[in-house]
PDB file of C-alpha atoms in Angstrom:
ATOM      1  CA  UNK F 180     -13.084  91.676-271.935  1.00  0.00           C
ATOM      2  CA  UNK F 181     -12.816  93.409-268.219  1.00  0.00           C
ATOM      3  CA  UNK F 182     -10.073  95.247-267.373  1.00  0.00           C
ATOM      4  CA  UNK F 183      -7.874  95.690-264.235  1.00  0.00           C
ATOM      5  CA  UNK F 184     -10.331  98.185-262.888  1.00  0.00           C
ATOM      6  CA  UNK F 185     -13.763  96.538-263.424  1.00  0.00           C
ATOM      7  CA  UNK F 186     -12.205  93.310-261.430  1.00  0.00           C
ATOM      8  CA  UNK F 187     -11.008  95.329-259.142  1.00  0.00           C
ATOM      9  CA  UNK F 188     -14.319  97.474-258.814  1.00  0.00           C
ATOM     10  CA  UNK F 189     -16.331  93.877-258.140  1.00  0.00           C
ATOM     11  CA  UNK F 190     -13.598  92.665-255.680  1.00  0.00           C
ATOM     12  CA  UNK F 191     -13.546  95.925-254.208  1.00  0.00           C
ATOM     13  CA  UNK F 192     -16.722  95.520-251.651  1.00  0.00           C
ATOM     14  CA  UNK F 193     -16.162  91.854-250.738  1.00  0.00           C
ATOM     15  CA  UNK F 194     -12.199  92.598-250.114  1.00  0.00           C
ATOM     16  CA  UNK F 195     -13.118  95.178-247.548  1.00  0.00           C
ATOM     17  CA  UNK F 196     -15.907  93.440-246.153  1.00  0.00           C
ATOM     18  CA  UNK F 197     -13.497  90.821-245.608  1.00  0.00           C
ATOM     19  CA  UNK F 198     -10.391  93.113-244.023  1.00  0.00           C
ATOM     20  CA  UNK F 199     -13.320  94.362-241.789  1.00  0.00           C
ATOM     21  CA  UNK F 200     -14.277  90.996-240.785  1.00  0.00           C
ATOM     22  CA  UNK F 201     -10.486  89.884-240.012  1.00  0.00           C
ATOM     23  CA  UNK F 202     -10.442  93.317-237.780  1.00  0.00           C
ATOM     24  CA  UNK F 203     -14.302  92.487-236.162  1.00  0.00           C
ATOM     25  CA  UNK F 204     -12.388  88.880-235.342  1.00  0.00           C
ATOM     26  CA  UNK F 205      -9.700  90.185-233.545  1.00  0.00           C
ATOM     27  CA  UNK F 206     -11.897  92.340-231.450  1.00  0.00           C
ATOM     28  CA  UNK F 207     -14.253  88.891-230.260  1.00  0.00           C
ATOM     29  CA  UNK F 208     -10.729  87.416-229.525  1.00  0.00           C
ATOM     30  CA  UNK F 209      -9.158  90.351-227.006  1.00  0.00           C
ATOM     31  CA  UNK F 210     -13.406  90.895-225.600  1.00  0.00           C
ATOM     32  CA  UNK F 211     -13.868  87.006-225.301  1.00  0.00           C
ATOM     33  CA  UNK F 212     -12.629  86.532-221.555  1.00  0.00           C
ATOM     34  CA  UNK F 213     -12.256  90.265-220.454  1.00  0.00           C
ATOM     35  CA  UNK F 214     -12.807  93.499-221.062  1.00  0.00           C
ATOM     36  CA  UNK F 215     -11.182  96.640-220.497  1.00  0.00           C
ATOM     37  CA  UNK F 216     -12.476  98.734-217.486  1.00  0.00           C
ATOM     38  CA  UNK F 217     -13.507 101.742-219.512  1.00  0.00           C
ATOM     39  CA  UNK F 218     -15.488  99.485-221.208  1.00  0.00           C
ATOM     40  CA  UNK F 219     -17.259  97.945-218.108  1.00  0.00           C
ATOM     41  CA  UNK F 220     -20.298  99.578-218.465  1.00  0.00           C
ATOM     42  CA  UNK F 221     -20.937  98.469-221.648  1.00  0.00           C
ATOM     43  CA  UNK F 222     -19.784  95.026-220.998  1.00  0.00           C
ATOM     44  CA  UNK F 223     -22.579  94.741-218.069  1.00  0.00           C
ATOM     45  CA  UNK F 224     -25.730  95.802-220.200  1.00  0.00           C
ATOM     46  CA  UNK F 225     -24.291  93.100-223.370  1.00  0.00           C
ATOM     47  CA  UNK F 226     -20.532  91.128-223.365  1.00  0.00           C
ATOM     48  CA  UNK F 227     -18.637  93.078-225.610  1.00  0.00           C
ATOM     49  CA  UNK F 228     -17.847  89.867-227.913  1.00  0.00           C
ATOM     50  CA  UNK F 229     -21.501  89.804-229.269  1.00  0.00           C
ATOM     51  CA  UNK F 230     -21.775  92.778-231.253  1.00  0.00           C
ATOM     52  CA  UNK F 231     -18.518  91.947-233.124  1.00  0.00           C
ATOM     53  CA  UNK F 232     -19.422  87.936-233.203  1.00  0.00           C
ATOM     54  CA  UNK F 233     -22.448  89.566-234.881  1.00  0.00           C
ATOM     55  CA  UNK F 234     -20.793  91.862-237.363  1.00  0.00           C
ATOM     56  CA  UNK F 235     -17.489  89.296-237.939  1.00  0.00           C
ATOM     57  CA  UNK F 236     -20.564  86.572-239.371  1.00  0.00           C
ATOM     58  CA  UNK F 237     -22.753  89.352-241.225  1.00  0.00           C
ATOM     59  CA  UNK F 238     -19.379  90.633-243.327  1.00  0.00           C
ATOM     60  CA  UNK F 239     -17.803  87.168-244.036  1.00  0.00           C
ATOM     61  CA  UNK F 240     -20.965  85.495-245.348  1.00  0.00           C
ATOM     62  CA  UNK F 241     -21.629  89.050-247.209  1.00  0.00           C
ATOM     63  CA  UNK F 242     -17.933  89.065-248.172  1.00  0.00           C
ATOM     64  CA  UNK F 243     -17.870  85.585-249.354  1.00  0.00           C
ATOM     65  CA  UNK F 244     -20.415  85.721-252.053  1.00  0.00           C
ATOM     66  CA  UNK F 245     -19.330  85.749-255.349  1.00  0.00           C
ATOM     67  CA  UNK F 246     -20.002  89.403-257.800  1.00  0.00           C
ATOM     68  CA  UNK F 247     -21.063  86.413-260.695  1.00  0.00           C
ATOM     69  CA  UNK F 248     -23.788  84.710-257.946  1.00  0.00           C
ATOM     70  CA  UNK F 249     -27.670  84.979-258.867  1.00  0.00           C
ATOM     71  CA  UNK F 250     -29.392  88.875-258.216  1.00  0.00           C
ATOM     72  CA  UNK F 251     -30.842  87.052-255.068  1.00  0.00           C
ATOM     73  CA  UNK F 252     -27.801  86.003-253.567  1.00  0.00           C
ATOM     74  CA  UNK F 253     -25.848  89.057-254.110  1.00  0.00           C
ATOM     75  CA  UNK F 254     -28.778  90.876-253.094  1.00  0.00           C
ATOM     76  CA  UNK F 255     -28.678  88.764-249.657  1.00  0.00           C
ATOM     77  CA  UNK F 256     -24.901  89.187-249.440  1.00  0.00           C
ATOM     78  CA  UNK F 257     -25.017  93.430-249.956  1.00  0.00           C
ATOM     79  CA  UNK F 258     -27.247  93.599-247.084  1.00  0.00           C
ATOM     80  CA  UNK F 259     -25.489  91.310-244.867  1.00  0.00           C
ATOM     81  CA  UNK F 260     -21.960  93.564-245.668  1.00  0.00           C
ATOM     82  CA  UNK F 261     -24.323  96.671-244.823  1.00  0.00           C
ATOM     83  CA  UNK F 262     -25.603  95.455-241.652  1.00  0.00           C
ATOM     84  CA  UNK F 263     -21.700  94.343-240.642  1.00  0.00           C
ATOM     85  CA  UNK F 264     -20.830  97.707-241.277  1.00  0.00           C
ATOM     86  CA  UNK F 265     -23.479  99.456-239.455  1.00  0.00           C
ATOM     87  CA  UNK F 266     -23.021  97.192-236.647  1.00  0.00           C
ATOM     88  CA  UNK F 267     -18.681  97.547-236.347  1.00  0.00           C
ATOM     89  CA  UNK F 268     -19.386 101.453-237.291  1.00  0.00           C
ATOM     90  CA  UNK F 269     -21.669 101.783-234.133  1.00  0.00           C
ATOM     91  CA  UNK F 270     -19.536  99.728-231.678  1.00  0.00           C
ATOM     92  CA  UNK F 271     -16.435 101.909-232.512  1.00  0.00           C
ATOM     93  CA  UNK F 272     -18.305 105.030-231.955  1.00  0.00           C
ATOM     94  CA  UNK F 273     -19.757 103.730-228.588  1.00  0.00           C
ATOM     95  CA  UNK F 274     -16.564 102.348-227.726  1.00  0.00           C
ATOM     96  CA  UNK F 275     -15.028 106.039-228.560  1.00  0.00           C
ATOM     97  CA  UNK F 276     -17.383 107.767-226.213  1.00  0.00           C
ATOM     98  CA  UNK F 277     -16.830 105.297-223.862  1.00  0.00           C
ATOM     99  CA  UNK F 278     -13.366 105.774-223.205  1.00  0.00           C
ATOM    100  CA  UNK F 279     -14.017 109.087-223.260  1.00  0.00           C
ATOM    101  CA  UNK F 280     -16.221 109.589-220.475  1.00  0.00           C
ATOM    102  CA  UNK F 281     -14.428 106.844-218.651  1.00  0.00           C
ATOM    103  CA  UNK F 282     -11.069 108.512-218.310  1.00  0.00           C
ATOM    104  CA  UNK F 283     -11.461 112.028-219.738  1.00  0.00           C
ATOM    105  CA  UNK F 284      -7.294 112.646-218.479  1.00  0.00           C
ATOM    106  CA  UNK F 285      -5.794 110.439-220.572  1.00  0.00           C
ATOM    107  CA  UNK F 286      -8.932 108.123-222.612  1.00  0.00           C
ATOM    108  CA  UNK F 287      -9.448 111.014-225.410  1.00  0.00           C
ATOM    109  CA  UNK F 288      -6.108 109.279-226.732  1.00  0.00           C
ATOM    110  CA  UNK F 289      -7.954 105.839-227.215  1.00  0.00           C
ATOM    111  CA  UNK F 290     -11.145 107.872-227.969  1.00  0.00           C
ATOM    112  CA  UNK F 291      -9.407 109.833-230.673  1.00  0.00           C
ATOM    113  CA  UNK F 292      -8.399 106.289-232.466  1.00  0.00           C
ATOM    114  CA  UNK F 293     -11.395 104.506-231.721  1.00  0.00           C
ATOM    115  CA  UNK F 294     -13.317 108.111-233.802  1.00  0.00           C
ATOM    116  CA  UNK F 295     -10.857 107.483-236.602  1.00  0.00           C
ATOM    117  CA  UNK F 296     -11.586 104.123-236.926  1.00  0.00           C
ATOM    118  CA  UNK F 297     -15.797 104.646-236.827  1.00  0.00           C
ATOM    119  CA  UNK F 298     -14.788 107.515-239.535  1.00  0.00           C
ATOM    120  CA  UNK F 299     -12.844 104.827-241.784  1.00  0.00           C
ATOM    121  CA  UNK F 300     -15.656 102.072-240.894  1.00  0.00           C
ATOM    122  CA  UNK F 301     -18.629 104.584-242.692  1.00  0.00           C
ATOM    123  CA  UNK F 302     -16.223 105.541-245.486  1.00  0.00           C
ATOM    124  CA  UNK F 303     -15.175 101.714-246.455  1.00  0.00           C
ATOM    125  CA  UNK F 304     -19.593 100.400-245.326  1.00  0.00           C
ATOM    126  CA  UNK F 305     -19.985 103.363-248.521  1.00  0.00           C
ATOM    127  CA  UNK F 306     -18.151 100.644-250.776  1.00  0.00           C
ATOM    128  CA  UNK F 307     -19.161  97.662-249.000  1.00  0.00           C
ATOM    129  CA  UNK F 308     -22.694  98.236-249.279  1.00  0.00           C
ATOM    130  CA  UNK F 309     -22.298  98.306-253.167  1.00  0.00           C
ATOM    131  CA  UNK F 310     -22.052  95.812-255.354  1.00  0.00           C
ATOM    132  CA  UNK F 311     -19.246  97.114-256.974  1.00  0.00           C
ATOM    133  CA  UNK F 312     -17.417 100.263-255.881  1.00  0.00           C
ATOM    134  CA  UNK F 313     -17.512 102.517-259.206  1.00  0.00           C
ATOM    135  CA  UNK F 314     -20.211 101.235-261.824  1.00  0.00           C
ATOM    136  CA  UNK F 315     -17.784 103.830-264.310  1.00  0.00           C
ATOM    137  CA  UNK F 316     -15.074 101.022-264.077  1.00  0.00           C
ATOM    138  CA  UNK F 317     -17.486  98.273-264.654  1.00  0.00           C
ATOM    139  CA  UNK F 318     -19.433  99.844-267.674  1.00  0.00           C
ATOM    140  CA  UNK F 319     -16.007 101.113-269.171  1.00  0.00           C
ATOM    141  CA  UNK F 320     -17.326 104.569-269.673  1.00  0.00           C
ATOM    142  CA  UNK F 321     -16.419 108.153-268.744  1.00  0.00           C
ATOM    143  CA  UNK F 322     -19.766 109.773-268.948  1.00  0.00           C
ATOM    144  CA  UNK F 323     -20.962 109.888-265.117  1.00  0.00           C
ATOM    145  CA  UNK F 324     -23.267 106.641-264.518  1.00  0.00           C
ATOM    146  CA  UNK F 325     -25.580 106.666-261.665  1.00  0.00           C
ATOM    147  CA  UNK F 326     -24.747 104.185-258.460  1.00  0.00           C
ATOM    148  CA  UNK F 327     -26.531 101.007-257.735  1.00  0.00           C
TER     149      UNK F 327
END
């Protein structure tokens, strides 16, 4: 029978590839029509909307995917929650240096938080990219068991 902690170990990735997805959304809604002027730049070369369009698709079809589909499927799903991650994780650390350079005065505040959230993004894409986020909760044991 599976306990508390080997549900929540399977949830685990999907659940976060999901809160990252809700987050990625929210970013294509406030980039959709504008964009902020330290982020001009970036805006010219590609509209900032795309990369987190990109990224909000990737982690919800990942995220979406049941842990009791076929080994293809989940297979298909853990890459599409890695390549959502590595896509938010590298438009919050461009966006970071961004508003750095842009306004150097007062932008290392928005730079700061835009760092902690690229630092939160590679911590959570660590679970995400699993298929479950500690194979010691799903096999029930203490002894150490190697990741997937």
């Amino acid at each position: 029978m599976p306990t508390w902690q080997s549900a929540l170990s399977r949830a685990a990735p999907r659940v976060a590839a999901l809160t990252w997805a809700a987050y990625a959304l929210t970013r294509v809604a406030a980039y959709a029509s504008t964009s902020p002027p330290q982020l001009q730049p970036i805006h010219e070369i590609l509209p900032l909307w795309i990369p987190w369009t990109v990224a909000t698709t990737l982690l919800v079809l990942g995220g979406l995917v049941p842990p009791r589909a076929g080994q293809r499927s989940r297979s298909l799903a853990r890459g599409m929650r890695q390549w959502g991650s590595v896509i938010s994780t590298m438009t919050l650390g461009i966006w970071a240096v961004a508003f750095l350079l842009a306004d150097a005065s007062r932008g290392w505040v928005s730079a700061v938080n835009y760092f902690m959230l690229t630092a939160f993004a590679v911590l959570s894409g660590w679970i995400m990219s699993r298929e479950v986020a500690s194979v010691r909760a799903v096999q029930g044991g203490g002894a150490y068991a190697p990741m997937d």
